Structure formats: structure tokens, C-alpha cells
Amino acid sequence: MRLILLGPPGAGKGTQAQRLVQKHGIVQLSTGDMLRAAVAAGTPVGLRAKSIMEAGQLVPDEVVVAIIADRIDQEDCKRGFVLDGFPRTVPQAQALDRLLAERGLKLDGVIELKVDEGILLKRIETRVKEMTARGEKLRADDNPEVLKGRLAAYRAQTAPLTQHYAGLDQLKTVDGMAPIDAVTAAIDRLLSAAAKAKPARRKPKSAKKPTKKRAKKPARRSSRQSRSKTRKSVHKPARPARAKNRAGKRKAGRRRRLTKAR
Ligand code: AMP
């Protein structure tokens, strides 16, 4: 199974992706996690991405496309994957379409978690306050100011993806404001409905040739029978029974008269 989760930051993509991983035995591919790992490891990609991420902007397309192209070829992706945070721009989506087509792979669906941005912002502000109060470490981009920028980037660059996937008839939308379990249930329902709607796989042709049922031959008639039948049906319309009887009586009368005369 290969899926994409779409939705703005804070919509719950990560949580739902985890549940899909548990349920379907697929892997979660989060470009955000991969980039953070690269930043932490100080790789060339990480060094390039660090300041962009901290500003809440998008890392260049070619960087994330190269990361994904490399990742989906790995063994653990064979059973399928759920993309979380990728693609985020139309060129990324087009690159993904190409990557999949080159590998003969198809998407099973694109699930958009629809949320109210105003409520989302409030949620994140509360979460940041709670985490700070507990003394927990925050992500560099997890503050309301950066989040506003990330939401703006989502609106401008990522939201148009819904049209891209709707045009390909792959987009499914769920209410991301519903409780977490309800969102999971809605995604489950969408996926089972999509699986049922899929045309059944064709059975491979067996080596044995199917025996053709012969059309039943009509019983053979004698040549006279068939001739008379042909004559009757083609040249002479069948005479109605009453007319036949009259003709019979006329014949008999004539015979009687002839006998009397003799
Ligand atoms: P996320 O954890 O998905 O919210 O991503 C955190 C940050 O990583 C984003 O704000 C971007 O700076 C960067 N990032 C993650 N995925 C992508 C992507 N597909 N394209 C561009 N930048 C990305």
C-alpha cells in the first residue's frame, strides 16, 4: 500500500501515519524527520536545510526529491509506505509521479486532513505552552511565529496539490478536526472502500485450451424430407387445415361421381 497524507503542519499527519504503519505493516516516510536527522548529523543536506527549516520555509525541491527517490528503493519500502510531509509542492508531486511510474508503482490514495487554521494555531500555542511548562524540548520551528510562516507556505505551495491529485482522481478528504480515533476510523473506511472498488485481478490464462462447446447439430433429415420442407417453406405457404379438408372432400366427391357414371 502506498499513500500520501496531506495537510498543514499540526493537522495530525504524523499520528495518523503511525497508525497506518501499525495497521498495514508499511513504513512512514517523513521528509521532515529525515531532514532533522540530516541536520543533527551535520550532513551536507542538513547544513543546507538547517536555516531554511528554522525559518519555516521549504527546502528546495531537488533536495527532498533526491531523498525520497533514494528512500523508496530501500528494501523496507517494498511492502509499501505512507508519505508524511512529501510532496509539498506541485513540482515535487510531478517528480513523485515520475519516480513511481519509472518503478511500475502506483499510489493507493492521497488523504487530505482538512483542518481549520485558526483552531490549529490555538492548538499549537497551547501545546507549546504546556511543553515549555513541563520543561520539554521544543522543535526549533515549533513556535507560533514560525508556525504562521509554515501555514502560509502550506497555503501557497502545498494546498494546490489537492487539485493535482483530484485531477488524477486520487484525492480523499477526511475531517482532521475530529478526535484522533475518529480520523483513524474515517481513513480506514476510505481505504477499505477503495480496496473494494478496485477491479478484481485477472486470473492468469491456464495452459490448457478451453474446450469449445459445439453448437448442437440439427437431426439429419432424409433428402426427400428436406426437399419437401424446402419447397413448403420457400415456395408454397402452408395451406390452412380447413382449406385442406375442403380440397379433400372435393376430391372424394369427384371420385364418387366417376364411379356412378361407370
Ligand atoms: P515537517 O516536520 O513535515 O513539518 O517539516 C519540517 C520542515 O522541514 C518544513 O517546515 C520544511 O522546512 C522542511 N520540509 C519537510 N518536508 C519538506 C518537503 N517535502 N519540501 C520542502 N521542505 C520540507
PDB file of C-alpha atoms and ligand atoms in Angstrom:
ATOM      1  CA  MET A   1       0.000   0.000   0.000  1.00  0.00           C
ATOM      2  CA  ARG A   2       1.332   3.424  -0.966  1.00  0.00           C
ATOM      3  CA  LEU A   3      -0.305   6.515   0.477  1.00  0.00           C
ATOM      4  CA  ILE A   4       0.204  10.237   0.845  1.00  0.00           C
ATOM      5  CA  LEU A   5      -1.050  12.204   3.832  1.00  0.00           C
ATOM      6  CA  LEU A   6      -1.700  15.837   3.016  1.00  0.00           C
ATOM      7  CA  GLY A   7      -2.452  18.583   5.493  1.00  0.00           C
ATOM      8  CA  PRO A   8      -0.923  21.659   7.116  1.00  0.00           C
ATOM      9  CA  PRO A   9       1.592  21.402   9.961  1.00  0.00           C
ATOM     10  CA  GLY A  10      -0.170  20.316  13.148  1.00  0.00           C
ATOM     11  CA  ALA A  11      -3.048  18.592  11.309  1.00  0.00           C
ATOM     12  CA  GLY A  12      -2.125  15.197  12.757  1.00  0.00           C
ATOM     13  CA  LYS A  13      -0.376  13.615   9.741  1.00  0.00           C
ATOM     14  CA  GLY A  14       2.370  12.104  11.910  1.00  0.00           C
ATOM     15  CA  THR A  15      -0.101  10.482  14.326  1.00  0.00           C
ATOM     16  CA  GLN A  16      -2.235   9.011  11.552  1.00  0.00           C
ATOM     17  CA  ALA A  17       0.845   7.873   9.625  1.00  0.00           C
ATOM     18  CA  GLN A  18       1.970   5.924  12.722  1.00  0.00           C
ATOM     19  CA  ARG A  19      -1.388   4.180  12.938  1.00  0.00           C
ATOM     20  CA  LEU A  20      -1.268   3.254   9.237  1.00  0.00           C
ATOM     21  CA  VAL A  21       2.215   1.819   9.821  1.00  0.00           C
ATOM     22  CA  GLN A  22       0.884  -0.359  12.667  1.00  0.00           C
ATOM     23  CA  LYS A  23      -2.175  -1.498  10.788  1.00  0.00           C
ATOM     24  CA  HIS A  24      -0.730  -2.186   7.340  1.00  0.00           C
ATOM     25  CA  GLY A  25       2.901  -3.061   8.085  1.00  0.00           C
ATOM     26  CA  ILE A  26       4.176  -0.268   5.859  1.00  0.00           C
ATOM     27  CA  VAL A  27       6.818   2.386   6.619  1.00  0.00           C
ATOM     28  CA  GLN A  28       6.376   6.060   7.362  1.00  0.00           C
ATOM     29  CA  LEU A  29       8.456   8.349   5.176  1.00  0.00           C
ATOM     30  CA  SER A  30       8.550  11.791   6.776  1.00  0.00           C
ATOM     31  CA  THR A  31      10.787  14.224   4.917  1.00  0.00           C
ATOM     32  CA  GLY A  32      10.679  16.495   7.998  1.00  0.00           C
ATOM     33  CA  ASP A  33      12.144  13.684  10.183  1.00  0.00           C
ATOM     34  CA  MET A  34      14.742  12.821   7.539  1.00  0.00           C
ATOM     35  CA  LEU A  35      15.810  16.456   7.215  1.00  0.00           C
ATOM     36  CA  ARG A  36      16.015  16.865  11.007  1.00  0.00           C
ATOM     37  CA  ALA A  37      18.184  13.737  11.153  1.00  0.00           C
ATOM     38  CA  ALA A  38      20.410  15.223   8.429  1.00  0.00           C
ATOM     39  CA  VAL A  39      20.656  18.499  10.355  1.00  0.00           C
ATOM     40  CA  ALA A  40      21.545  16.629  13.551  1.00  0.00           C
ATOM     41  CA  ALA A  41      24.180  14.556  11.721  1.00  0.00           C
ATOM     42  CA  GLY A  42      25.583  17.670  10.053  1.00  0.00           C
ATOM     43  CA  THR A  43      25.488  16.124   6.561  1.00  0.00           C
ATOM     44  CA  PRO A  44      25.785  18.432   3.507  1.00  0.00           C
ATOM     45  CA  VAL A  45      21.989  18.197   3.061  1.00  0.00           C
ATOM     46  CA  GLY A  46      21.500  19.003   6.757  1.00  0.00           C
ATOM     47  CA  LEU A  47      23.791  22.020   6.578  1.00  0.00           C
ATOM     48  CA  ARG A  48      21.864  23.304   3.576  1.00  0.00           C
ATOM     49  CA  ALA A  49      18.453  22.699   5.126  1.00  0.00           C
ATOM     50  CA  LYS A  50      19.062  23.951   8.703  1.00  0.00           C
ATOM     51  CA  SER A  51      18.436  27.690   8.318  1.00  0.00           C
ATOM     52  CA  ILE A  52      15.593  27.157   5.829  1.00  0.00           C
ATOM     53  CA  MET A  53      13.787  24.887   8.265  1.00  0.00           C
ATOM     54  CA  GLU A  54      14.304  27.219  11.185  1.00  0.00           C
ATOM     55  CA  ALA A  55      12.685  29.995   9.152  1.00  0.00           C
ATOM     56  CA  GLY A  56       9.677  27.777   8.434  1.00  0.00           C
ATOM     57  CA  GLN A  57      10.322  27.784   4.693  1.00  0.00           C
ATOM     58  CA  LEU A  58      10.526  24.929   2.255  1.00  0.00           C
ATOM     59  CA  VAL A  59      13.774  23.154   1.442  1.00  0.00           C
ATOM     60  CA  PRO A  60      14.446  23.162  -2.368  1.00  0.00           C
ATOM     61  CA  ASP A  61      12.512  20.562  -4.351  1.00  0.00           C
ATOM     62  CA  GLU A  62      15.572  18.791  -5.760  1.00  0.00           C
ATOM     63  CA  VAL A  63      16.878  18.127  -2.235  1.00  0.00           C
ATOM     64  CA  VAL A  64      13.718  16.410  -0.963  1.00  0.00           C
ATOM     65  CA  VAL A  65      13.029  14.616  -4.251  1.00  0.00           C
ATOM     66  CA  ALA A  66      16.548  13.111  -4.147  1.00  0.00           C
ATOM     67  CA  ILE A  67      15.978  11.984  -0.531  1.00  0.00           C
ATOM     68  CA  ILE A  68      12.669  10.296  -1.429  1.00  0.00           C
ATOM     69  CA  ALA A  69      13.991   8.737  -4.654  1.00  0.00           C
ATOM     70  CA  ASP A  70      16.745   7.102  -2.652  1.00  0.00           C
ATOM     71  CA  ARG A  71      14.474   6.057   0.208  1.00  0.00           C
ATOM     72  CA  ILE A  72      11.690   4.335  -1.753  1.00  0.00           C
ATOM     73  CA  ASP A  73      14.235   1.994  -3.346  1.00  0.00           C
ATOM     74  CA  GLN A  74      15.189   0.548   0.025  1.00  0.00           C
ATOM     75  CA  GLU A  75      14.090  -2.934   0.994  1.00  0.00           C
ATOM     76  CA  ASP A  76      11.723  -1.897   3.812  1.00  0.00           C
ATOM     77  CA  CYS A  77       9.620   0.119   1.356  1.00  0.00           C
ATOM     78  CA  LYS A  78       8.755  -2.945  -0.732  1.00  0.00           C
ATOM     79  CA  ARG A  79       5.575  -3.612   1.281  1.00  0.00           C
ATOM     80  CA  GLY A  80       4.514  -0.002   0.897  1.00  0.00           C
ATOM     81  CA  PHE A  81       4.837   3.373   2.572  1.00  0.00           C
ATOM     82  CA  VAL A  82       2.946   6.378   3.790  1.00  0.00           C
ATOM     83  CA  LEU A  83       4.425   9.704   2.766  1.00  0.00           C
ATOM     84  CA  ASP A  84       4.085  12.316   5.503  1.00  0.00           C
ATOM     85  CA  GLY A  85       5.125  15.850   4.554  1.00  0.00           C
ATOM     86  CA  PHE A  86       6.025  14.940   0.980  1.00  0.00           C
ATOM     87  CA  PRO A  87       5.184  16.112  -1.638  1.00  0.00           C
ATOM     88  CA  ARG A  88       4.767  19.726  -0.579  1.00  0.00           C
ATOM     89  CA  THR A  89       4.845  21.467  -3.967  1.00  0.00           C
ATOM     90  CA  VAL A  90       3.408  20.682  -7.404  1.00  0.00           C
ATOM     91  CA  PRO A  91       6.899  20.032  -8.892  1.00  0.00           C
ATOM     92  CA  GLN A  92       7.533  17.555  -6.021  1.00  0.00           C
ATOM     93  CA  ALA A  93       4.235  15.811  -6.819  1.00  0.00           C
ATOM     94  CA  GLN A  94       5.150  15.628 -10.514  1.00  0.00           C
ATOM     95  CA  ALA A  95       8.576  14.242  -9.617  1.00  0.00           C
ATOM     96  CA  LEU A  96       6.916  11.627  -7.407  1.00  0.00           C
ATOM     97  CA  ASP A  97       4.519  10.643 -10.219  1.00  0.00           C
ATOM     98  CA  ARG A  98       7.572  10.079 -12.439  1.00  0.00           C
ATOM     99  CA  LEU A  99       9.510   8.171  -9.759  1.00  0.00           C
ATOM    100  CA  LEU A 100       6.601   5.798  -9.215  1.00  0.00           C
ATOM    101  CA  ALA A 101       5.886   5.343 -12.930  1.00  0.00           C
ATOM    102  CA  GLU A 102       9.552   4.503 -13.600  1.00  0.00           C
ATOM    103  CA  ARG A 103       9.304   1.763 -10.987  1.00  0.00           C
ATOM    104  CA  GLY A 104       5.926   0.493 -12.187  1.00  0.00           C
ATOM    105  CA  LEU A 105       4.333   1.529  -8.873  1.00  0.00           C
ATOM    106  CA  LYS A 106       1.001   3.203  -8.192  1.00  0.00           C
ATOM    107  CA  LEU A 107      -0.455   5.229  -5.342  1.00  0.00           C
ATOM    108  CA  ASP A 108      -3.398   3.730  -3.472  1.00  0.00           C
ATOM    109  CA  GLY A 109      -4.638   7.121  -2.366  1.00  0.00           C
ATOM    110  CA  VAL A 110      -3.931  10.647  -1.206  1.00  0.00           C
ATOM    111  CA  ILE A 111      -5.648  11.514   2.048  1.00  0.00           C
ATOM    112  CA  GLU A 112      -6.120  15.132   2.925  1.00  0.00           C
ATOM    113  CA  LEU A 113      -6.692  16.028   6.573  1.00  0.00           C
ATOM    114  CA  LYS A 114      -8.860  19.122   6.379  1.00  0.00           C
ATOM    115  CA  VAL A 115      -8.441  21.487   9.314  1.00  0.00           C
ATOM    116  CA  ASP A 116      -9.428  24.928  10.481  1.00  0.00           C
ATOM    117  CA  GLU A 117      -6.239  27.005  10.543  1.00  0.00           C
ATOM    118  CA  GLY A 118      -7.439  29.322  13.330  1.00  0.00           C
ATOM    119  CA  ILE A 119      -8.156  26.392  15.674  1.00  0.00           C
ATOM    120  CA  LEU A 120      -4.889  24.756  14.614  1.00  0.00           C
ATOM    121  CA  LEU A 121      -2.892  27.824  15.625  1.00  0.00           C
ATOM    122  CA  LYS A 122      -4.597  27.879  19.038  1.00  0.00           C
ATOM    123  CA  ARG A 123      -3.881  24.143  19.495  1.00  0.00           C
ATOM    124  CA  ILE A 124      -0.188  24.663  18.771  1.00  0.00           C
ATOM    125  CA  GLU A 125       0.062  27.678  21.075  1.00  0.00           C
ATOM    126  CA  THR A 126      -1.448  25.614  23.899  1.00  0.00           C
ATOM    127  CA  ARG A 127       0.860  22.659  23.145  1.00  0.00           C
ATOM    128  CA  VAL A 128       3.944  24.911  23.151  1.00  0.00           C
ATOM    129  CA  LYS A 129       2.904  26.479  26.494  1.00  0.00           C
ATOM    130  CA  GLU A 130       2.291  23.038  28.042  1.00  0.00           C
ATOM    131  CA  MET A 131       5.593  21.644  26.799  1.00  0.00           C
ATOM    132  CA  THR A 132       7.510  24.682  27.997  1.00  0.00           C
ATOM    133  CA  ALA A 133       5.806  24.393  31.413  1.00  0.00           C
ATOM    134  CA  ARG A 134       6.882  20.730  31.621  1.00  0.00           C
ATOM    135  CA  GLY A 135      10.411  21.714  30.663  1.00  0.00           C
ATOM    136  CA  GLU A 136      10.285  19.624  27.467  1.00  0.00           C
ATOM    137  CA  LYS A 137      12.454  20.398  24.468  1.00  0.00           C
ATOM    138  CA  LEU A 138      10.691  22.138  21.595  1.00  0.00           C
ATOM    139  CA  ARG A 139      11.434  21.798  17.904  1.00  0.00           C
ATOM    140  CA  ALA A 140      13.269  24.845  16.537  1.00  0.00           C
ATOM    141  CA  ASP A 141      10.311  25.564  14.243  1.00  0.00           C
ATOM    142  CA  ASP A 142       7.654  24.743  16.846  1.00  0.00           C
ATOM    143  CA  ASN A 143       6.692  28.242  17.920  1.00  0.00           C
ATOM    144  CA  PRO A 144       3.615  30.228  16.958  1.00  0.00           C
ATOM    145  CA  GLU A 145       5.571  32.796  14.921  1.00  0.00           C
ATOM    146  CA  VAL A 146       7.339  30.212  12.738  1.00  0.00           C
ATOM    147  CA  LEU A 147       4.134  28.211  12.544  1.00  0.00           C
ATOM    148  CA  LYS A 148       2.362  31.164  10.942  1.00  0.00           C
ATOM    149  CA  GLY A 149       5.050  31.175   8.245  1.00  0.00           C
ATOM    150  CA  ARG A 150       4.727  27.403   7.777  1.00  0.00           C
ATOM    151  CA  LEU A 151       0.973  27.734   7.390  1.00  0.00           C
ATOM    152  CA  ALA A 152       1.474  30.473   4.806  1.00  0.00           C
ATOM    153  CA  ALA A 153       3.915  28.220   2.913  1.00  0.00           C
ATOM    154  CA  TYR A 154       1.322  25.428   3.065  1.00  0.00           C
ATOM    155  CA  ARG A 155      -1.429  27.642   1.678  1.00  0.00           C
ATOM    156  CA  ALA A 156       0.707  29.000  -1.157  1.00  0.00           C
ATOM    157  CA  GLN A 157       2.722  25.934  -2.162  1.00  0.00           C
ATOM    158  CA  THR A 158       1.120  22.769  -0.806  1.00  0.00           C
ATOM    159  CA  ALA A 159      -2.643  23.406  -0.928  1.00  0.00           C
ATOM    160  CA  PRO A 160      -2.612  23.407  -4.792  1.00  0.00           C
ATOM    161  CA  LEU A 161      -1.669  19.719  -4.562  1.00  0.00           C
ATOM    162  CA  THR A 162      -5.274  18.894  -3.752  1.00  0.00           C
ATOM    163  CA  GLN A 163      -6.166  19.957  -7.308  1.00  0.00           C
ATOM    164  CA  HIS A 164      -3.283  17.948  -8.737  1.00  0.00           C
ATOM    165  CA  TYR A 165      -4.497  14.760  -7.020  1.00  0.00           C
ATOM    166  CA  ALA A 166      -8.194  15.481  -7.506  1.00  0.00           C
ATOM    167  CA  GLY A 167      -7.428  15.727 -11.228  1.00  0.00           C
ATOM    168  CA  LEU A 168      -5.852  12.272 -11.045  1.00  0.00           C
ATOM    169  CA  ASP A 169      -8.914  11.003  -9.141  1.00  0.00           C
ATOM    170  CA  GLN A 170      -6.733  10.043  -6.175  1.00  0.00           C
ATOM    171  CA  LEU A 171      -7.784  12.599  -3.553  1.00  0.00           C
ATOM    172  CA  LYS A 172      -9.816  11.622  -0.495  1.00  0.00           C
ATOM    173  CA  THR A 173     -10.629  14.077   2.267  1.00  0.00           C
ATOM    174  CA  VAL A 174     -11.309  13.496   5.960  1.00  0.00           C
ATOM    175  CA  ASP A 175     -12.216  15.908   8.727  1.00  0.00           C
ATOM    176  CA  GLY A 176      -8.929  16.460  10.526  1.00  0.00           C
ATOM    177  CA  MET A 177     -10.630  18.393  13.341  1.00  0.00           C
ATOM    178  CA  ALA A 178     -12.433  15.259  14.569  1.00  0.00           C
ATOM    179  CA  PRO A 179     -10.976  13.310  17.547  1.00  0.00           C
ATOM    180  CA  ILE A 180      -7.865  11.278  16.640  1.00  0.00           C
ATOM    181  CA  ASP A 181      -9.684   7.892  16.739  1.00  0.00           C
ATOM    182  CA  ALA A 182     -12.498   9.209  14.571  1.00  0.00           C
ATOM    183  CA  VAL A 183      -9.964  10.423  11.982  1.00  0.00           C
ATOM    184  CA  THR A 184      -8.308   6.978  12.026  1.00  0.00           C
ATOM    185  CA  ALA A 185     -11.699   5.303  11.547  1.00  0.00           C
ATOM    186  CA  ALA A 186     -12.564   7.638   8.666  1.00  0.00           C
ATOM    187  CA  ILE A 187      -9.245   6.829   6.955  1.00  0.00           C
ATOM    188  CA  ASP A 188      -9.867   3.091   7.466  1.00  0.00           C
ATOM    189  CA  ARG A 189     -13.292   3.372   5.878  1.00  0.00           C
ATOM    190  CA  LEU A 190     -11.901   5.254   2.885  1.00  0.00           C
ATOM    191  CA  LEU A 191      -9.165   2.691   2.345  1.00  0.00           C
ATOM    192  CA  SER A 192     -11.492  -0.308   2.610  1.00  0.00           C
ATOM    193  CA  ALA A 193     -13.972   1.309   0.217  1.00  0.00           C
ATOM    194  CA  ALA A 194     -11.142   1.996  -2.240  1.00  0.00           C
ATOM    195  CA  ALA A 195      -9.900  -1.609  -1.940  1.00  0.00           C
ATOM    196  CA  LYS A 196     -13.413  -2.952  -2.643  1.00  0.00           C
ATOM    197  CA  ALA A 197     -13.832  -0.660  -5.627  1.00  0.00           C
ATOM    198  CA  LYS A 198     -10.596  -1.936  -7.186  1.00  0.00           C
ATOM    199  CA  PRO A 199     -11.280  -4.273 -10.099  1.00  0.00           C
ATOM    200  CA  ALA A 200     -10.532  -7.898  -9.209  1.00  0.00           C
ATOM    201  CA  ARG A 201      -7.227  -9.117 -10.547  1.00  0.00           C
ATOM    202  CA  ARG A 202      -7.481 -11.124 -13.774  1.00  0.00           C
ATOM    203  CA  LYS A 203      -6.733 -14.801 -13.411  1.00  0.00           C
ATOM    204  CA  PRO A 204      -3.674 -15.857 -15.395  1.00  0.00           C
ATOM    205  CA  LYS A 205      -4.611 -17.862 -18.502  1.00  0.00           C
ATOM    206  CA  SER A 206      -4.189 -21.608 -17.962  1.00  0.00           C
ATOM    207  CA  ALA A 207      -2.045 -23.568 -20.413  1.00  0.00           C
ATOM    208  CA  LYS A 208      -4.977 -25.858 -21.265  1.00  0.00           C
ATOM    209  CA  LYS A 209      -7.084 -24.671 -24.149  1.00  0.00           C
ATOM    210  CA  PRO A 210     -10.672 -24.235 -23.119  1.00  0.00           C
ATOM    211  CA  THR A 211     -12.906 -26.791 -24.845  1.00  0.00           C
ATOM    212  CA  LYS A 212     -15.329 -25.010 -27.086  1.00  0.00           C
ATOM    213  CA  LYS A 213     -18.926 -26.037 -26.676  1.00  0.00           C
ATOM    214  CA  ARG A 214     -20.154 -27.140 -30.085  1.00  0.00           C
ATOM    215  CA  ALA A 215     -23.484 -25.870 -31.233  1.00  0.00           C
ATOM    216  CA  LYS A 216     -25.951 -28.763 -31.331  1.00  0.00           C
ATOM    217  CA  LYS A 217     -26.350 -30.054 -34.879  1.00  0.00           C
ATOM    218  CA  PRO A 218     -29.930 -30.392 -36.022  1.00  0.00           C
ATOM    219  CA  ALA A 219     -31.018 -34.033 -36.586  1.00  0.00           C
ATOM    220  CA  ARG A 220     -30.342 -35.129 -40.137  1.00  0.00           C
ATOM    221  CA  ARG A 221     -33.347 -35.400 -42.379  1.00  0.00           C
ATOM    222  CA  SER A 222     -33.791 -37.688 -45.372  1.00  0.00           C
ATOM    223  CA  SER A 223     -33.194 -35.946 -48.684  1.00  0.00           C
ATOM    224  CA  ARG A 224     -36.907 -36.127 -49.541  1.00  0.00           C
ATOM    225  CA  GLN A 225     -37.896 -34.679 -46.232  1.00  0.00           C
ATOM    226  CA  SER A 226     -35.523 -31.838 -46.614  1.00  0.00           C
ATOM    227  CA  ARG A 227     -36.594 -31.199 -50.198  1.00  0.00           C
ATOM    228  CA  SER A 228     -40.282 -31.118 -49.318  1.00  0.00           C
ATOM    229  CA  LYS A 229     -39.535 -28.903 -46.324  1.00  0.00           C
ATOM    230  CA  THR A 230     -37.620 -26.530 -48.547  1.00  0.00           C
ATOM    231  CA  ARG A 231     -40.354 -26.475 -51.093  1.00  0.00           C
ATOM    232  CA  LYS A 232     -43.029 -25.931 -48.483  1.00  0.00           C
ATOM    233  CA  SER A 233     -41.263 -23.213 -46.649  1.00  0.00           C
ATOM    234  CA  VAL A 234     -39.808 -21.369 -49.604  1.00  0.00           C
ATOM    235  CA  HIS A 235     -42.347 -21.734 -52.417  1.00  0.00           C
ATOM    236  CA  LYS A 236     -45.677 -22.770 -51.003  1.00  0.00           C
ATOM    237  CA  PRO A 237     -47.094 -21.284 -47.878  1.00  0.00           C
ATOM    238  CA  ALA A 238     -48.649 -24.000 -45.716  1.00  0.00           C
ATOM    239  CA  ARG A 239     -52.330 -24.426 -46.517  1.00  0.00           C
ATOM    240  CA  PRO A 240     -54.620 -23.883 -43.562  1.00  0.00           C
ATOM    241  CA  ALA A 241     -56.182 -27.120 -42.229  1.00  0.00           C
ATOM    242  CA  ARG A 242     -59.780 -26.189 -43.205  1.00  0.00           C
ATOM    243  CA  ALA A 243     -58.843 -25.484 -46.822  1.00  0.00           C
ATOM    244  CA  LYS A 244     -57.071 -28.848 -46.909  1.00  0.00           C
ATOM    245  CA  ASN A 245     -60.243 -30.606 -45.697  1.00  0.00           C
ATOM    246  CA  ARG A 246     -62.342 -28.865 -48.306  1.00  0.00           C
ATOM    247  CA  ALA A 247     -59.923 -29.925 -51.007  1.00  0.00           C
ATOM    248  CA  GLY A 248     -60.057 -33.492 -49.680  1.00  0.00           C
ATOM    249  CA  LYS A 249     -63.920 -33.518 -49.781  1.00  0.00           C
ATOM    250  CA  ARG A 250     -63.909 -32.145 -53.351  1.00  0.00           C
ATOM    251  CA  LYS A 251     -61.583 -34.960 -54.436  1.00  0.00           C
ATOM    252  CA  ALA A 252     -63.739 -37.609 -52.781  1.00  0.00           C
ATOM    253  CA  GLY A 253     -66.959 -36.200 -54.418  1.00  0.00           C
ATOM    254  CA  ARG A 254     -65.331 -36.336 -57.814  1.00  0.00           C
ATOM    255  CA  ARG A 255     -64.258 -39.926 -57.269  1.00  0.00           C
ATOM    256  CA  ARG A 256     -67.850 -40.869 -56.217  1.00  0.00           C
ATOM    257  CA  ARG A 257     -69.329 -39.190 -59.333  1.00  0.00           C
ATOM    258  CA  LEU A 258     -66.916 -41.006 -61.637  1.00  0.00           C
ATOM    259  CA  THR A 259     -67.755 -44.373 -60.047  1.00  0.00           C
ATOM    260  CA  LYS A 260     -71.520 -43.730 -60.530  1.00  0.00           C
ATOM    261  CA  ALA A 261     -71.027 -42.853 -64.188  1.00  0.00           C
ATOM    262  CA  ARG A 262     -69.237 -46.139 -64.733  1.00  0.00           C
TER     263      ARG A 262
HETATM  264  P1  AMP B   1       7.534  18.748   8.925  1.00  0.00           P
HETATM  265  O1  AMP B   1       8.127  18.015  10.067  1.00  0.00           O
HETATM  266  O2  AMP B   1       6.961  17.888   7.883  1.00  0.00           O
HETATM  267  O3  AMP B   1       6.571  19.822   9.364  1.00  0.00           O
HETATM  268  O4  AMP B   1       8.739  19.504   8.200  1.00  0.00           O
HETATM  269  C1  AMP B   1       9.576  20.414   8.890  1.00  0.00           C
HETATM  270  C2  AMP B   1      10.304  21.297   7.902  1.00  0.00           C
HETATM  271  O5  AMP B   1      11.115  20.501   7.046  1.00  0.00           O
HETATM  272  C3  AMP B   1       9.419  22.084   6.975  1.00  0.00           C
HETATM  273  O6  AMP B   1       8.934  23.272   7.558  1.00  0.00           O
HETATM  274  C4  AMP B   1      10.352  22.349   5.812  1.00  0.00           C
HETATM  275  O7  AMP B   1      11.263  23.353   6.117  1.00  0.00           O
HETATM  276  C5  AMP B   1      11.113  21.048   5.731  1.00  0.00           C
HETATM  277  N1  AMP B   1      10.456  20.068   4.860  1.00  0.00           N
HETATM  278  C6  AMP B   1       9.910  18.890   5.203  1.00  0.00           C
HETATM  279  N2  AMP B   1       9.407  18.262   4.150  1.00  0.00           N
HETATM  280  C7  AMP B   1       9.625  19.071   3.093  1.00  0.00           C
HETATM  281  C8  AMP B   1       9.309  18.986   1.722  1.00  0.00           C
HETATM  282  N3  AMP B   1       8.647  17.941   1.205  1.00  0.00           N
HETATM  283  N4  AMP B   1       9.678  20.005   0.914  1.00  0.00           N
HETATM  284  C9  AMP B   1      10.328  21.065   1.386  1.00  0.00           C
HETATM  285  N5  AMP B   1      10.648  21.221   2.683  1.00  0.00           N
HETATM  286  C10 AMP B   1      10.301  20.227   3.533  1.00  0.00           C
END
